Amino acid sequence: MGLTTRDLVVIKYLEKNFLLNAEILSRLVYWTGNEKYSLNASRRRLKAMHDLKQIKRVREYVGQSYVYYLGKAPAKVEHRLTISDFLSQMSKNGFEILLDETEVEFKGLEKIYGIRPDALVTFKYQDKIYQLLVEVDLTKSFTHSDTYKKILSDKRNGELSSIIKYPLAVVSVCDKKPDNINCVWIKPNWSNFSNFTYSFIK
């Protein structure tokens, strides 16, 4: 059996420099509404793609989940998997990721603001399109609050329409709630992911 439509989506994520594992992909691409069935499907399709030499995989020790990638061997694995896992939590909760306009290590703001967010995520929810600047901080608190406040202010004033096309929010994935900035705070274990969902249901 060759590649399925969903397999091609997986490869596209990898081509865009996301790191993935079976658990993340069970929510992000192969979600059926049943956790066990989705995970089995994800593992089966990843093995098929690897057997076909379409994707690469690595793990540090036997028993650890494989990490899937393209190109050179990955660095900052936990950090990058957390970015992908955030997208998987979004997808599982009904937010449609628009992959063509989603990037890791988003460079579009670097020249103006001297900052490179961990990701620009574009998604559709209830027929409206939004964008997120995502910062994942697993070992420290959220930083660059003043810069992100300036970005949000400039966006409201219509100054970033050529870079950020859609309504914008900032998401901090971090153990400690950020101070002095109006952003969506989510813990890395996703226990308060409802913060994100509620901010778009309002």
Short mmCIF file of C-alpha atoms in Angstrom, two decimals:
data_model
loop_
_atom_site.label_atom_id
_atom_site.label_comp_id
_atom_site.label_asym_id
_atom_site.label_seq_id
_atom_site.Cartn_x
_atom_site.Cartn_y
_atom_site.Cartn_z
CA MET A 1 0.00 0.00 0.00
CA GLY A 2 1.26 3.47 -0.89
CA LEU A 3 0.88 6.78 0.90
CA THR A 4 -2.51 8.02 2.02
CA THR A 5 -3.77 11.61 1.96
CA ARG A 6 -3.12 11.87 5.69
CA ASP A 7 0.39 10.48 5.25
CA LEU A 8 1.13 13.32 2.84
CA VAL A 9 0.03 15.80 5.50
CA VAL A 10 2.52 14.22 7.91
CA ILE A 11 5.30 14.58 5.36
CA LYS A 12 4.34 18.21 4.79
CA TYR A 13 4.67 18.92 8.51
CA LEU A 14 8.11 17.31 8.49
CA GLU A 15 9.11 19.29 5.40
CA LYS A 16 8.21 22.44 7.32
CA ASN A 17 10.68 21.40 10.06
CA PHE A 18 8.21 20.18 12.69
CA LEU A 19 9.27 17.24 14.82
CA LEU A 20 6.61 14.61 15.40
CA ASN A 21 5.93 11.37 17.23
CA ALA A 22 3.12 8.83 17.11
CA GLU A 23 1.27 10.29 20.09
CA ILE A 24 1.27 13.81 18.65
CA LEU A 25 0.22 12.62 15.20
CA SER A 26 -2.59 10.54 16.66
CA ARG A 27 -4.23 13.86 17.55
CA LEU A 28 -2.86 16.12 14.84
CA VAL A 29 -3.46 14.01 11.72
CA TYR A 30 -4.98 10.61 12.51
CA TRP A 31 -7.56 11.61 15.11
CA THR A 32 -10.79 9.60 14.95
CA GLY A 33 -12.35 10.52 18.28
CA ASN A 34 -10.99 7.35 19.89
CA GLU A 35 -7.58 7.73 21.54
CA LYS A 36 -6.46 4.08 21.30
CA TYR A 37 -7.61 3.61 17.70
CA SER A 38 -6.02 6.88 16.63
CA LEU A 39 -2.69 5.97 18.23
CA ASN A 40 -2.67 2.54 16.59
CA ALA A 41 -3.40 4.12 13.20
CA SER A 42 -0.64 6.68 13.73
CA ARG A 43 1.95 4.03 14.63
CA ARG A 44 0.95 1.85 11.70
CA ARG A 45 1.18 4.66 9.14
CA LEU A 46 4.48 5.99 10.52
CA LYS A 47 6.01 2.52 10.25
CA ALA A 48 4.72 2.28 6.66
CA MET A 49 6.21 5.64 5.73
CA HIS A 50 9.50 4.77 7.36
CA ASP A 51 9.59 1.39 5.57
CA LEU A 52 9.02 3.28 2.31
CA LYS A 53 11.97 5.54 3.24
CA GLN A 54 9.77 8.65 3.10
CA ILE A 55 10.65 9.81 6.62
CA LYS A 56 13.45 9.37 9.17
CA ARG A 57 13.22 8.42 12.83
CA VAL A 58 15.43 8.44 15.92
CA ARG A 59 15.21 7.55 19.60
CA GLU A 60 17.69 7.71 22.45
CA TYR A 61 16.98 4.30 23.96
CA VAL A 62 14.87 1.18 23.46
CA GLY A 63 11.32 1.70 24.66
CA GLN A 64 11.32 5.43 23.97
CA SER A 65 8.91 6.76 21.36
CA TYR A 66 10.50 7.40 17.98
CA VAL A 67 10.85 11.00 16.89
CA TYR A 68 10.19 11.51 13.18
CA TYR A 69 11.93 14.10 11.05
CA LEU A 70 13.39 14.98 7.66
CA GLY A 71 16.83 16.39 6.93
CA LYS A 72 19.59 16.38 9.54
CA ALA A 73 19.28 14.77 12.96
CA PRO A 74 17.14 16.96 15.22
CA ALA A 75 18.26 19.15 18.13
CA LYS A 76 16.18 20.70 20.95
CA VAL A 77 13.85 17.72 20.62
CA GLU A 78 11.64 18.26 23.70
CA HIS A 79 11.14 21.93 22.88
CA ARG A 80 10.24 21.25 19.27
CA LEU A 81 7.94 18.35 20.13
CA THR A 82 6.07 20.66 22.52
CA ILE A 83 5.41 23.09 19.68
CA SER A 84 3.98 20.25 17.58
CA ASP A 85 2.02 18.92 20.53
CA PHE A 86 0.38 22.32 20.99
CA LEU A 87 -0.88 22.06 17.42
CA SER A 88 -2.14 18.54 18.12
CA GLN A 89 -4.10 19.79 21.12
CA MET A 90 -5.62 22.51 18.92
CA SER A 91 -6.57 20.01 16.24
CA LYS A 92 -8.12 17.58 18.72
CA ASN A 93 -10.24 20.44 20.12
CA GLY A 94 -11.70 21.42 16.75
CA PHE A 95 -9.27 24.09 15.55
CA GLU A 96 -8.27 23.51 11.91
CA ILE A 97 -4.55 24.12 11.34
CA LEU A 98 -3.85 25.89 8.04
CA LEU A 99 -0.44 24.37 7.42
CA ASP A 100 0.48 26.44 4.36
CA GLU A 101 0.51 29.56 6.56
CA THR A 102 2.02 27.94 9.67
CA GLU A 103 5.76 28.05 10.40
CA VAL A 104 8.19 27.06 13.13
CA GLU A 105 10.82 29.65 14.08
CA PHE A 106 8.84 32.38 12.36
CA LYS A 107 11.31 34.87 10.85
CA GLY A 108 8.85 37.48 9.55
CA LEU A 109 9.17 39.77 12.59
CA GLU A 110 12.90 39.45 13.17
CA LYS A 111 14.03 42.42 11.08
CA ILE A 112 11.58 44.87 12.69
CA TYR A 113 11.43 43.62 16.28
CA GLY A 114 14.54 41.47 16.70
CA ILE A 115 12.48 38.49 17.75
CA ARG A 116 11.81 35.06 16.29
CA PRO A 117 8.71 33.38 17.80
CA ASP A 118 8.81 29.61 18.14
CA ALA A 119 5.88 29.38 15.74
CA LEU A 120 3.37 31.31 13.70
CA VAL A 121 0.18 29.24 13.69
CA THR A 122 -2.66 30.01 11.30
CA PHE A 123 -5.95 28.27 11.95
CA LYS A 124 -9.65 28.31 11.22
CA TYR A 125 -12.32 28.18 13.90
CA GLN A 126 -16.06 28.65 13.34
CA ASP A 127 -15.40 29.84 9.76
CA LYS A 128 -13.00 32.58 10.87
CA ILE A 129 -9.23 32.60 10.40
CA TYR A 130 -6.83 33.65 13.16
CA GLN A 131 -3.08 33.67 13.76
CA LEU A 132 -0.98 32.96 16.83
CA LEU A 133 2.55 33.79 17.83
CA VAL A 134 3.61 30.91 20.06
CA GLU A 135 6.44 30.90 22.60
CA VAL A 136 7.38 27.67 24.36
CA ASP A 137 9.46 28.11 27.54
CA LEU A 138 10.17 24.79 29.27
CA THR A 139 13.05 25.93 31.47
CA LYS A 140 12.33 29.61 32.07
CA SER A 141 9.55 32.17 32.27
CA PHE A 142 8.01 33.97 29.30
CA THR A 143 10.35 36.66 28.01
CA HIS A 144 10.10 39.65 25.64
CA SER A 145 6.78 40.86 27.06
CA ASP A 146 7.42 44.44 25.98
CA THR A 147 8.26 43.36 22.43
CA TYR A 148 5.12 41.26 22.13
CA LYS A 149 2.99 44.10 23.52
CA LYS A 150 4.47 46.35 20.81
CA ILE A 151 3.69 43.74 18.15
CA LEU A 152 0.08 43.43 19.33
CA SER A 153 -0.29 47.21 19.46
CA ASP A 154 1.15 47.65 15.97
CA LYS A 155 -1.14 44.90 14.67
CA ARG A 156 -4.20 46.66 16.13
CA ASN A 157 -3.06 49.86 14.43
CA GLY A 158 -2.88 48.13 11.05
CA GLU A 159 0.91 48.26 10.72
CA LEU A 160 1.59 44.54 10.18
CA SER A 161 -1.02 43.54 7.63
CA SER A 162 1.61 42.46 5.09
CA ILE A 163 3.21 40.08 7.63
CA ILE A 164 0.31 39.04 9.90
CA LYS A 165 -2.82 38.86 7.76
CA TYR A 166 -5.41 37.77 10.32
CA PRO A 167 -6.50 38.64 13.88
CA LEU A 168 -3.58 37.90 16.18
CA ALA A 169 -3.04 36.49 19.67
CA VAL A 170 0.10 35.54 21.61
CA VAL A 171 0.31 32.13 23.30
CA SER A 172 2.76 31.31 26.08
CA VAL A 173 3.37 27.61 26.79
CA CYS A 174 5.07 27.85 30.16
CA ASP A 175 4.74 26.64 33.76
CA LYS A 176 4.37 30.16 35.16
CA LYS A 177 1.70 32.60 34.01
CA PRO A 178 3.33 35.56 32.23
CA ASP A 179 3.12 38.98 33.84
CA ASN A 180 2.42 42.31 32.15
CA ILE A 181 1.03 41.01 28.88
CA ASN A 182 -2.39 40.00 27.62
CA CYS A 183 -1.66 36.55 26.22
CA VAL A 184 -3.12 33.05 26.35
CA TRP A 185 -1.22 31.05 28.96
CA ILE A 186 -1.08 27.26 28.67
CA LYS A 187 0.89 24.85 30.85
CA PRO A 188 3.19 22.39 29.04
CA ASN A 189 1.16 19.45 30.39
CA TRP A 190 -1.95 20.98 28.71
CA SER A 191 -3.95 20.77 31.98
CA ASN A 192 -5.36 24.25 31.38
CA PHE A 193 -5.77 24.03 27.60
CA SER A 194 -9.34 25.21 28.15
CA ASN A 195 -7.81 28.70 28.54
CA PHE A 196 -7.15 28.59 24.82
CA THR A 197 -10.50 27.13 23.85
CA TYR A 198 -12.47 29.62 25.94
CA SER A 199 -10.59 32.58 24.51
CA PHE A 200 -12.03 31.78 21.05
CA ILE A 201 -15.49 30.66 22.15
CA LYS A 202 -16.19 34.05 23.72
#
